[in-house]
């Protein structure tokens, strides 16, 4: 069974950090780009960050540049999103997604992915 499972979401104070994980099962991530997306209440899902198959290319939304870092560990079949200096506006459900045939900055687009996790809640509040 092909499955993506996100974890690591939590309630954190502004300025705090969280590390999200996206674990794949039933298939290998070795040949897939991976994206992180988020959806806040009443808003559309937006691309946050994504990483190429090799891990050599990473892309970030302007709103998270310098604060978030995406990485992948193909040996563990897992991707990560390190989030530092969190702000209240980062509050959202965070999703990971993956698919083959995704290249370049298009990996920040919702529409290029067929495989999605169930999401993990991140709440930034004092």
PDB file of C-alpha atoms in Angstrom:
ATOM      1  CA  UNK A   1       0.000   0.000   0.000  1.00  0.00           C
ATOM      2  CA  UNK A   2       1.428   3.341  -1.073  1.00  0.00           C
ATOM      3  CA  UNK A   3       1.379   5.704   1.858  1.00  0.00           C
ATOM      4  CA  UNK A   4       2.885   8.990   3.022  1.00  0.00           C
ATOM      5  CA  UNK A   5       2.684   9.797   6.712  1.00  0.00           C
ATOM      6  CA  UNK A   6       3.561  13.189   8.151  1.00  0.00           C
ATOM      7  CA  UNK A   7       4.538  13.677  11.771  1.00  0.00           C
ATOM      8  CA  UNK A   8       6.036  16.298  14.042  1.00  0.00           C
ATOM      9  CA  UNK A   9       3.276  18.875  14.119  1.00  0.00           C
ATOM     10  CA  UNK A  10       2.635  20.520  17.456  1.00  0.00           C
ATOM     11  CA  UNK A  11       1.712  23.685  19.320  1.00  0.00           C
ATOM     12  CA  UNK A  12       4.737  25.970  19.582  1.00  0.00           C
ATOM     13  CA  UNK A  13       5.345  29.536  20.697  1.00  0.00           C
ATOM     14  CA  UNK A  14       6.373  32.232  18.219  1.00  0.00           C
ATOM     15  CA  UNK A  15      10.097  32.029  17.581  1.00  0.00           C
ATOM     16  CA  UNK A  16      10.143  28.319  18.276  1.00  0.00           C
ATOM     17  CA  UNK A  17      11.131  25.425  16.033  1.00  0.00           C
ATOM     18  CA  UNK A  18       9.632  22.201  14.768  1.00  0.00           C
ATOM     19  CA  UNK A  19      10.873  19.414  12.529  1.00  0.00           C
ATOM     20  CA  UNK A  20       8.292  17.712  10.371  1.00  0.00           C
ATOM     21  CA  UNK A  21       8.887  14.283   8.886  1.00  0.00           C
ATOM     22  CA  UNK A  22       7.292  12.638   5.870  1.00  0.00           C
ATOM     23  CA  UNK A  23       7.751   8.880   5.830  1.00  0.00           C
ATOM     24  CA  UNK A  24       6.940   6.833   2.760  1.00  0.00           C
ATOM     25  CA  UNK A  25       5.888   3.207   2.779  1.00  0.00           C
ATOM     26  CA  UNK A  26       4.984   0.819   0.009  1.00  0.00           C
ATOM     27  CA  UNK A  27       7.269   2.559  -2.465  1.00  0.00           C
ATOM     28  CA  UNK A  28      10.646   4.236  -2.641  1.00  0.00           C
ATOM     29  CA  UNK A  29      11.181   7.972  -2.698  1.00  0.00           C
ATOM     30  CA  UNK A  30      14.484   7.555  -4.542  1.00  0.00           C
ATOM     31  CA  UNK A  31      13.056   8.646  -7.896  1.00  0.00           C
ATOM     32  CA  UNK A  32      10.586  11.259  -6.689  1.00  0.00           C
ATOM     33  CA  UNK A  33      10.611  14.936  -5.996  1.00  0.00           C
ATOM     34  CA  UNK A  34       9.048  15.780  -2.639  1.00  0.00           C
ATOM     35  CA  UNK A  35       7.034  18.818  -1.709  1.00  0.00           C
ATOM     36  CA  UNK A  36       5.740  20.310   1.507  1.00  0.00           C
ATOM     37  CA  UNK A  37       2.495  22.240   1.394  1.00  0.00           C
ATOM     38  CA  UNK A  38       0.285  23.911   3.974  1.00  0.00           C
ATOM     39  CA  UNK A  39      -3.307  24.939   4.275  1.00  0.00           C
ATOM     40  CA  UNK A  40      -4.577  27.419   6.807  1.00  0.00           C
ATOM     41  CA  UNK A  41      -8.293  27.705   7.662  1.00  0.00           C
ATOM     42  CA  UNK A  42     -10.150  29.508   4.920  1.00  0.00           C
ATOM     43  CA  UNK A  43      -7.144  29.594   2.621  1.00  0.00           C
ATOM     44  CA  UNK A  44      -5.994  27.581  -0.348  1.00  0.00           C
ATOM     45  CA  UNK A  45      -3.241  25.028   0.007  1.00  0.00           C
ATOM     46  CA  UNK A  46       0.106  26.609  -0.838  1.00  0.00           C
ATOM     47  CA  UNK A  47       3.540  25.295  -1.662  1.00  0.00           C
ATOM     48  CA  UNK A  48       6.064  25.788   1.124  1.00  0.00           C
ATOM     49  CA  UNK A  49       9.154  23.969  -0.057  1.00  0.00           C
ATOM     50  CA  UNK A  50      10.251  21.164  -2.312  1.00  0.00           C
ATOM     51  CA  UNK A  51      13.343  19.150  -3.088  1.00  0.00           C
ATOM     52  CA  UNK A  52      14.601  17.470  -6.212  1.00  0.00           C
ATOM     53  CA  UNK A  53      15.231  13.776  -6.675  1.00  0.00           C
ATOM     54  CA  UNK A  54      18.933  14.138  -5.966  1.00  0.00           C
ATOM     55  CA  UNK A  55      18.393  16.580  -3.146  1.00  0.00           C
ATOM     56  CA  UNK A  56      20.657  19.017  -4.886  1.00  0.00           C
ATOM     57  CA  UNK A  57      17.936  21.508  -5.701  1.00  0.00           C
ATOM     58  CA  UNK A  58      15.604  23.001  -3.146  1.00  0.00           C
ATOM     59  CA  UNK A  59      12.897  25.610  -3.515  1.00  0.00           C
ATOM     60  CA  UNK A  60      11.079  27.743  -0.965  1.00  0.00           C
ATOM     61  CA  UNK A  61       8.128  30.060  -0.826  1.00  0.00           C
ATOM     62  CA  UNK A  62       9.224  33.627  -0.147  1.00  0.00           C
ATOM     63  CA  UNK A  63       7.366  33.596   3.159  1.00  0.00           C
ATOM     64  CA  UNK A  64       9.598  30.848   4.586  1.00  0.00           C
ATOM     65  CA  UNK A  65      12.974  31.537   2.981  1.00  0.00           C
ATOM     66  CA  UNK A  66      15.727  31.704   5.563  1.00  0.00           C
ATOM     67  CA  UNK A  67      13.552  30.035   8.207  1.00  0.00           C
ATOM     68  CA  UNK A  68      12.643  26.624   6.782  1.00  0.00           C
ATOM     69  CA  UNK A  69      14.967  23.933   5.454  1.00  0.00           C
ATOM     70  CA  UNK A  70      13.884  20.896   3.469  1.00  0.00           C
ATOM     71  CA  UNK A  71      15.952  17.725   3.330  1.00  0.00           C
ATOM     72  CA  UNK A  72      15.611  14.090   2.386  1.00  0.00           C
ATOM     73  CA  UNK A  73      17.101  10.835   3.594  1.00  0.00           C
ATOM     74  CA  UNK A  74      16.546   8.249   0.891  1.00  0.00           C
ATOM     75  CA  UNK A  75      18.034   5.509   3.077  1.00  0.00           C
ATOM     76  CA  UNK A  76      15.216   6.131   5.559  1.00  0.00           C
ATOM     77  CA  UNK A  77      12.670   6.816   2.794  1.00  0.00           C
ATOM     78  CA  UNK A  78      11.837  10.025   4.619  1.00  0.00           C
ATOM     79  CA  UNK A  79      11.808  13.747   3.961  1.00  0.00           C
ATOM     80  CA  UNK A  80      12.021  16.498   6.549  1.00  0.00           C
ATOM     81  CA  UNK A  81      11.049  20.116   6.975  1.00  0.00           C
ATOM     82  CA  UNK A  82      12.989  21.977   9.639  1.00  0.00           C
ATOM     83  CA  UNK A  83      11.047  25.062  10.645  1.00  0.00           C
ATOM     84  CA  UNK A  84      12.764  27.746  12.699  1.00  0.00           C
ATOM     85  CA  UNK A  85      11.656  31.151  13.955  1.00  0.00           C
ATOM     86  CA  UNK A  86       8.041  30.138  13.567  1.00  0.00           C
ATOM     87  CA  UNK A  87       5.416  32.839  13.277  1.00  0.00           C
ATOM     88  CA  UNK A  88       1.665  32.779  13.968  1.00  0.00           C
ATOM     89  CA  UNK A  89       1.060  32.999  10.229  1.00  0.00           C
ATOM     90  CA  UNK A  90       2.786  29.632   9.822  1.00  0.00           C
ATOM     91  CA  UNK A  91      -0.170  28.009  11.556  1.00  0.00           C
ATOM     92  CA  UNK A  92      -1.673  25.463   9.181  1.00  0.00           C
ATOM     93  CA  UNK A  93      -2.036  21.804   8.373  1.00  0.00           C
ATOM     94  CA  UNK A  94       1.168  20.723   6.664  1.00  0.00           C
ATOM     95  CA  UNK A  95       1.147  18.085   3.963  1.00  0.00           C
ATOM     96  CA  UNK A  96       3.869  16.294   2.070  1.00  0.00           C
ATOM     97  CA  UNK A  97       3.462  15.095  -1.477  1.00  0.00           C
ATOM     98  CA  UNK A  98       5.500  13.152  -3.976  1.00  0.00           C
ATOM     99  CA  UNK A  99       5.451  11.960  -7.543  1.00  0.00           C
ATOM    100  CA  UNK A 100       7.763  11.025 -10.384  1.00  0.00           C
ATOM    101  CA  UNK A 101       8.411  13.307 -13.316  1.00  0.00           C
ATOM    102  CA  UNK A 102       8.458  16.504 -11.269  1.00  0.00           C
ATOM    103  CA  UNK A 103      11.318  18.828 -12.098  1.00  0.00           C
ATOM    104  CA  UNK A 104      12.527  22.268 -11.249  1.00  0.00           C
ATOM    105  CA  UNK A 105      10.464  24.846  -9.435  1.00  0.00           C
ATOM    106  CA  UNK A 106       7.241  23.149 -10.600  1.00  0.00           C
ATOM    107  CA  UNK A 107       7.683  21.017  -7.511  1.00  0.00           C
ATOM    108  CA  UNK A 108       6.018  23.867  -5.582  1.00  0.00           C
ATOM    109  CA  UNK A 109       2.754  23.360  -7.457  1.00  0.00           C
ATOM    110  CA  UNK A 110      -0.097  21.324  -5.991  1.00  0.00           C
ATOM    111  CA  UNK A 111      -1.184  20.050  -9.361  1.00  0.00           C
ATOM    112  CA  UNK A 112       1.952  18.057 -10.184  1.00  0.00           C
ATOM    113  CA  UNK A 113       1.520  15.560  -7.348  1.00  0.00           C
ATOM    114  CA  UNK A 114      -0.682  12.491  -7.173  1.00  0.00           C
ATOM    115  CA  UNK A 115       0.446  11.164  -3.798  1.00  0.00           C
ATOM    116  CA  UNK A 116      -0.323  13.048  -0.592  1.00  0.00           C
ATOM    117  CA  UNK A 117      -0.102  12.444   3.117  1.00  0.00           C
ATOM    118  CA  UNK A 118      -2.914  13.072   5.581  1.00  0.00           C
ATOM    119  CA  UNK A 119      -1.347  16.172   7.086  1.00  0.00           C
ATOM    120  CA  UNK A 120      -0.013  17.264  10.459  1.00  0.00           C
ATOM    121  CA  UNK A 121      -1.198  20.309  12.411  1.00  0.00           C
ATOM    122  CA  UNK A 122       1.239  23.089  13.221  1.00  0.00           C
ATOM    123  CA  UNK A 123      -0.021  25.801  15.546  1.00  0.00           C
ATOM    124  CA  UNK A 124       2.117  28.807  16.429  1.00  0.00           C
ATOM    125  CA  UNK A 125       0.659  30.727  19.324  1.00  0.00           C
ATOM    126  CA  UNK A 126       1.634  32.230  22.631  1.00  0.00           C
TER     127      UNK A 126
END
